[in-house]
PDB file of C-alpha atoms and ligand atoms in Angstrom:
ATOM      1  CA  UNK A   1       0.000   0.000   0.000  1.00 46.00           C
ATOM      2  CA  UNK A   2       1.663   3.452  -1.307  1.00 56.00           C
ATOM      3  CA  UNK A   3       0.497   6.887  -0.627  1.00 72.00           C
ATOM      4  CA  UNK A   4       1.472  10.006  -2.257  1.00 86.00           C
ATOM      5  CA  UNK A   5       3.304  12.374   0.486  1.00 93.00           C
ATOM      6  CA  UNK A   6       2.665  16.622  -0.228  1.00 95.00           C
ATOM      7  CA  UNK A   7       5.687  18.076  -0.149  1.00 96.00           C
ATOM      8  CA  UNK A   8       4.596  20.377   2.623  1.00 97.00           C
ATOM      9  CA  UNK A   9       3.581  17.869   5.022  1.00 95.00           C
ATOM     10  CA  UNK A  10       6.143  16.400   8.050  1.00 95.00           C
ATOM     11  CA  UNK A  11       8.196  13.262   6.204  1.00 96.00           C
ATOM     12  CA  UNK A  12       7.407   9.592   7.357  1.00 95.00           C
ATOM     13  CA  UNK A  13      10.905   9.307   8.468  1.00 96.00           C
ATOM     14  CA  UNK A  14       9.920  10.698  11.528  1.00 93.00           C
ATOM     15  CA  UNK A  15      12.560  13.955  11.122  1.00 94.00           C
ATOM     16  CA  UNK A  16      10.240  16.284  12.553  1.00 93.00           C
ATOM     17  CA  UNK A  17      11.217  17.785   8.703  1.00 96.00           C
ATOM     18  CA  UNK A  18       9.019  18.556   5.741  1.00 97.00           C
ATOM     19  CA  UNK A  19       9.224  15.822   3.754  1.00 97.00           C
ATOM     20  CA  UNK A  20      10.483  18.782   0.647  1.00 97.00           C
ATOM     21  CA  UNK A  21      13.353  19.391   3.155  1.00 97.00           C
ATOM     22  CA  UNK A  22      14.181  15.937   4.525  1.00 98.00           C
ATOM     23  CA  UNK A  23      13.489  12.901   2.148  1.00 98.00           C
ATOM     24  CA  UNK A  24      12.007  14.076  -1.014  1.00 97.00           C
ATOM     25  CA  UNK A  25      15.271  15.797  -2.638  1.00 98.00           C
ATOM     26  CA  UNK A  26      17.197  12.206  -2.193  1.00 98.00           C
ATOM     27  CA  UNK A  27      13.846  10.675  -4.017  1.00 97.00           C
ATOM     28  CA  UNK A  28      14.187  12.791  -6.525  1.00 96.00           C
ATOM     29  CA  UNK A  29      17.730  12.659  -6.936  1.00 96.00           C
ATOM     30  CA  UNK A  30      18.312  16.395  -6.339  1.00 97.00           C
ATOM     31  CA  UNK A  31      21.030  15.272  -3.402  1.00 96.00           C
ATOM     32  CA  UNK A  32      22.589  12.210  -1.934  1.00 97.00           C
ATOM     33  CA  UNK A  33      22.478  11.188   1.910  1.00 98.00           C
ATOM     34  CA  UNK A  34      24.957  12.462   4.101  1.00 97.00           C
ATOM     35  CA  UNK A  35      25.286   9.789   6.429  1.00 98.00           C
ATOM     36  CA  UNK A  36      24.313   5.988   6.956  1.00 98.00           C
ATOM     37  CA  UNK A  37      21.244   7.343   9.033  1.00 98.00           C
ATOM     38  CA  UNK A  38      20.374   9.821   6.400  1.00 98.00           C
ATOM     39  CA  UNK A  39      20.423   7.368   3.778  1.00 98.00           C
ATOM     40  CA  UNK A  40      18.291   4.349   5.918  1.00 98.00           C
ATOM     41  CA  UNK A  41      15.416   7.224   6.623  1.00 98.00           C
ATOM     42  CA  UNK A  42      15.218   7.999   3.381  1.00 98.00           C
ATOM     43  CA  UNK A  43      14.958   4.177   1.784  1.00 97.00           C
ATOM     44  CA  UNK A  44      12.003   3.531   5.024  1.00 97.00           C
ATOM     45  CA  UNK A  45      10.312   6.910   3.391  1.00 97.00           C
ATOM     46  CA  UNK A  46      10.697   5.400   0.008  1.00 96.00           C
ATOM     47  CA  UNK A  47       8.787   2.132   1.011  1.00 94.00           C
ATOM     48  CA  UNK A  48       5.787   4.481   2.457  1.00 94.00           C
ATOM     49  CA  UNK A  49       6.179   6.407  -0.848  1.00 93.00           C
ATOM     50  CA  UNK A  50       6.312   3.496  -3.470  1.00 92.00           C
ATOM     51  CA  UNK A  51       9.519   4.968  -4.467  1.00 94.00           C
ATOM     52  CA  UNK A  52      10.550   1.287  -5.697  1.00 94.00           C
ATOM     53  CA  UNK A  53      13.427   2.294  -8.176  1.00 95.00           C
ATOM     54  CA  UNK A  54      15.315   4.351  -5.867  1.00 97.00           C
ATOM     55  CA  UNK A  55      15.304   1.166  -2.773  1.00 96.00           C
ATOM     56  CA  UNK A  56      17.012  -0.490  -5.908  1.00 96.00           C
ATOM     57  CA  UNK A  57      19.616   2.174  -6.562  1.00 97.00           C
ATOM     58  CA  UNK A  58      20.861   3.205  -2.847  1.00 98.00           C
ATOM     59  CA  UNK A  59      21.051  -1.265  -2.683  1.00 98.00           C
ATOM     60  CA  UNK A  60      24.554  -2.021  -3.360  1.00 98.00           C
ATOM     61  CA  UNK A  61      24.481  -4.054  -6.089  1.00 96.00           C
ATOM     62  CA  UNK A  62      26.648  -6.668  -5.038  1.00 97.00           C
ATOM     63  CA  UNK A  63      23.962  -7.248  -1.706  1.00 97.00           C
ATOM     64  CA  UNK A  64      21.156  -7.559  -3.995  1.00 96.00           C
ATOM     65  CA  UNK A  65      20.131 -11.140  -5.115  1.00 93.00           C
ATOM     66  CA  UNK A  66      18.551 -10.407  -8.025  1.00 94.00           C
ATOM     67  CA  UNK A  67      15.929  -8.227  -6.102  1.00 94.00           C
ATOM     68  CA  UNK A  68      13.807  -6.377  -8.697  1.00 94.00           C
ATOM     69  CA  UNK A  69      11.207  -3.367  -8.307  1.00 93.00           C
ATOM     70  CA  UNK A  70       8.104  -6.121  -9.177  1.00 92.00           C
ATOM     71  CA  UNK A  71       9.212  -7.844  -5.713  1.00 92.00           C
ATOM     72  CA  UNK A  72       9.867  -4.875  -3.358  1.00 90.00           C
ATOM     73  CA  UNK A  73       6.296  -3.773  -5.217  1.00 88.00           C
ATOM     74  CA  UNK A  74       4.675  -6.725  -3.715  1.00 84.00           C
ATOM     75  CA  UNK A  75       2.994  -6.815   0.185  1.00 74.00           C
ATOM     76  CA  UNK A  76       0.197  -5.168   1.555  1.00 74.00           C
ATOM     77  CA  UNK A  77       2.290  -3.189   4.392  1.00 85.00           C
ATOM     78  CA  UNK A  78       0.562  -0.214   5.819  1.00 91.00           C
ATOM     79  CA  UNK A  79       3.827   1.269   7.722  1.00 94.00           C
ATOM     80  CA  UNK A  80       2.970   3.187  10.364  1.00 95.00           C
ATOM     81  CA  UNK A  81       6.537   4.644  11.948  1.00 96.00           C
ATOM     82  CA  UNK A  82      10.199   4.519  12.032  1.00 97.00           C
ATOM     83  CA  UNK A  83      12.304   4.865  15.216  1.00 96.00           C
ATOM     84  CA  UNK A  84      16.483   4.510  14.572  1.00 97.00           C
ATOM     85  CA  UNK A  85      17.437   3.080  17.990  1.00 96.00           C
ATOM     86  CA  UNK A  86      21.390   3.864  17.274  1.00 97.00           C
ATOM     87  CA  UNK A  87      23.714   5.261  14.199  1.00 98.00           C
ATOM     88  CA  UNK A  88      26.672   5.277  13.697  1.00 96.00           C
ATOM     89  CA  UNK A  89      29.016   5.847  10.914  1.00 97.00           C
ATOM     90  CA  UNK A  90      33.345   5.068  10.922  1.00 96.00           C
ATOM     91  CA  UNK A  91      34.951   5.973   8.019  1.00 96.00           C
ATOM     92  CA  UNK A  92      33.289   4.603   4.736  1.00 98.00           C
ATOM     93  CA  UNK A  93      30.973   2.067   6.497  1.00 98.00           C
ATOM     94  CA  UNK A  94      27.982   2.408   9.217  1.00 98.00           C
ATOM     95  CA  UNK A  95      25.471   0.926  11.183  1.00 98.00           C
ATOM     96  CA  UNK A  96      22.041   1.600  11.019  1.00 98.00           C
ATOM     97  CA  UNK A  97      19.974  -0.326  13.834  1.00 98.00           C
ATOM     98  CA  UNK A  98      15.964   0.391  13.575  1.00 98.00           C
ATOM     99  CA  UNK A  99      12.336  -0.319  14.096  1.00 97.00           C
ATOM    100  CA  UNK A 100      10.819   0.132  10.719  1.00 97.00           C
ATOM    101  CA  UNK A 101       6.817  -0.383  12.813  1.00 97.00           C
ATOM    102  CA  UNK A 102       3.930  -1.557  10.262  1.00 95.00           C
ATOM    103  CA  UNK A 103       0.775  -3.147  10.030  1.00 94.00           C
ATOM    104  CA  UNK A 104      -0.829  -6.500   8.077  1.00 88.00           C
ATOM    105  CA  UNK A 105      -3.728  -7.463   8.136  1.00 85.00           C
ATOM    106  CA  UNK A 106      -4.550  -6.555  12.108  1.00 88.00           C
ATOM    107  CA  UNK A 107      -0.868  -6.921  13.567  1.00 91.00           C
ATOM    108  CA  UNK A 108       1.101  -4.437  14.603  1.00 94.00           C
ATOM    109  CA  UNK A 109       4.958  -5.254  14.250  1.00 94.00           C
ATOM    110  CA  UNK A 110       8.229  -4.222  13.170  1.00 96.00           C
ATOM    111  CA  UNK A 111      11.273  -4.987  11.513  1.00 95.00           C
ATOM    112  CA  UNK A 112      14.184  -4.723  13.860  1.00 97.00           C
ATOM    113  CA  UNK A 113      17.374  -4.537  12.000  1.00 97.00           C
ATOM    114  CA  UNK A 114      20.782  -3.457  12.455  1.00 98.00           C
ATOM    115  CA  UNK A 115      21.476  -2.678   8.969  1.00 98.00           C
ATOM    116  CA  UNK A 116      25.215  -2.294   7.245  1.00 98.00           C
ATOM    117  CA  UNK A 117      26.295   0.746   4.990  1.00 98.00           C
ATOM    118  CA  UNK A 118      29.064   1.509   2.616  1.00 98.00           C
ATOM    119  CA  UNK A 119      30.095   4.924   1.064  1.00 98.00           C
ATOM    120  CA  UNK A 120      31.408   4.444  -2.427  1.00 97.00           C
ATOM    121  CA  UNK A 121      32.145   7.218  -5.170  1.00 95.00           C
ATOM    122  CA  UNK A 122      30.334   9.683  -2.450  1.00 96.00           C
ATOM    123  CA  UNK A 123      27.394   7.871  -2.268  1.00 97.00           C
ATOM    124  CA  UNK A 124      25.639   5.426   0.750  1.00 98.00           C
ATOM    125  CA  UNK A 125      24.677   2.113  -0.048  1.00 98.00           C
ATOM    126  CA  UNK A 126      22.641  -0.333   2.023  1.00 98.00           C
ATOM    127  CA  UNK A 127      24.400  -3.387   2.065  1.00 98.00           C
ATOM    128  CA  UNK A 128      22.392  -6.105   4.326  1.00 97.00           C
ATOM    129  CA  UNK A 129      20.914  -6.627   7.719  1.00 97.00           C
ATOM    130  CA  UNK A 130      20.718  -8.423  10.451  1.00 97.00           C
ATOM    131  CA  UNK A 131      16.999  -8.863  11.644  1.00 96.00           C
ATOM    132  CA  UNK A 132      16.301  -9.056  15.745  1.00 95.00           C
ATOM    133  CA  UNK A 133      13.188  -9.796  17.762  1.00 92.00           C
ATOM    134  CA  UNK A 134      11.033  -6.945  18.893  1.00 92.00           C
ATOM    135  CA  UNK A 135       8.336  -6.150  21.500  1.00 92.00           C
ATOM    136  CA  UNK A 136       5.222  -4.284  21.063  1.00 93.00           C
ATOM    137  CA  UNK A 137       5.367  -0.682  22.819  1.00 94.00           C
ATOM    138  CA  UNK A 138       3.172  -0.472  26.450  1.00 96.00           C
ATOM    139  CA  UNK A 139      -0.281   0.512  26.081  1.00 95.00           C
ATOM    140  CA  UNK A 140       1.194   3.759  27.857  1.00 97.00           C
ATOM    141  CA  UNK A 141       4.015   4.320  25.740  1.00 96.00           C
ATOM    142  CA  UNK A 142       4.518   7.127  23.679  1.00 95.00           C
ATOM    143  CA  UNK A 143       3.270   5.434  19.895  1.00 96.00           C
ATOM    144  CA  UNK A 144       5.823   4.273  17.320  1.00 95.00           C
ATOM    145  CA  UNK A 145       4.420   6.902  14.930  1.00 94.00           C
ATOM    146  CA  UNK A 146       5.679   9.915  16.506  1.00 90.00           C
ATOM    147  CA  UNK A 147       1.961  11.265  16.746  1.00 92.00           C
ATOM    148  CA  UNK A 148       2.918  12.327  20.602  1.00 93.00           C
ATOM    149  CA  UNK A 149      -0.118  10.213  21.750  1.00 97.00           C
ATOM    150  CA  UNK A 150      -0.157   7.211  24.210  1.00 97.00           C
ATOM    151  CA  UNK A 151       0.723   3.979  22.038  1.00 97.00           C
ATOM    152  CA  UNK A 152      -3.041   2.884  23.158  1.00 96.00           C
ATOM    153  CA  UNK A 153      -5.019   6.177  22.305  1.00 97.00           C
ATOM    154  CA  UNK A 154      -3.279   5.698  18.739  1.00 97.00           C
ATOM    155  CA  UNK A 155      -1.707   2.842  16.610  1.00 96.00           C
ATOM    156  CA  UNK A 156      -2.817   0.585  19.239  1.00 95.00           C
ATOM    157  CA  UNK A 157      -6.360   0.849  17.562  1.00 94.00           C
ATOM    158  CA  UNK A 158      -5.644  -0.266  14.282  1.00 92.00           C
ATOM    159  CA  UNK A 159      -4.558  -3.569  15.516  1.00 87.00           C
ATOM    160  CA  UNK A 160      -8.554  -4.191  16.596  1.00 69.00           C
TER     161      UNK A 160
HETATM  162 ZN1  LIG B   1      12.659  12.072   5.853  1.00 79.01          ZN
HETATM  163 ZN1  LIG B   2       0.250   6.069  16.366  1.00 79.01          ZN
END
């Protein structure tokens, strides 16, 4: 499930940003990621947005496995929020660990991944990840889509 993002509006990547000033100019190719973190918001914004071809291109090619856009097109995910639990970058590699939080059919869950990046001719490149176990927020959490609401007056819902 896609939807188109206005410009205007705060970006799913959970920047506090407009997505026109945080994701949308890597989408559109008008700039490249900065950092390893950068770069993973951007590719979790680009599965909300259906932006299919440009998951391919920040993939480094030799991580793929003959992954193609009709595949990464397929799922009904509804994703609902993205929280980046650490970051860190050394040189021309990083680590990107994360809770990419999403919906299917009437479960909430997430995938937790500490994902690996690689910086080559000035550009970030997702390489692969290592997936971990996760735990649904408390009811009186704050909720995993950054709406400042209680986990239970919000996503919690959905899950009924
Ligand atoms: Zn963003
Ligand atoms: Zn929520």
């Amino acid at each position: 499930m896609s939807k188109v993002i206005n410009p205007a509006d705060l970006c799913p990547c959970g920047s506090q940003q407009a997505y026109q000033q945080c994701c949308l100019p890597l989408h559109t190719d008008q700039s490249v990621a900065q950092t390893p973190e950068q770069l993973m918001r951007s590719r979790y914004c680009a599965f909300v947005a259906a932006k299919f071809d440009y998951l391919l291109a920040t993939h480094h090619p030799d991580y793929r496995q003959g992954l193609t856009v009709e595949q990464l097109a397929q799922g009904n995910t509804h994703w609902l929020g993205l929280q980046v639990v650490n970051a860190k970058q050394i040189g021309t590699t990083g680590e990107v660990t994360f809770k990419a939080w999403y919906i299917a059919g009437k479960q909430i869950d997430a995938i937790h991944e500490r994902s690996a990046f690689v910086l080559q001719q000035g550009r970030w490149f997702y390489t692969e990840g290592e997936q971990m176990h996760t735990r649904l927020p408390a009811r009186n959490e704050p909720c995993i889509c950054h709406s400042g609401k209680k986990f239970k007056q919000c996503c919690a819902k959905l899950a009924h």
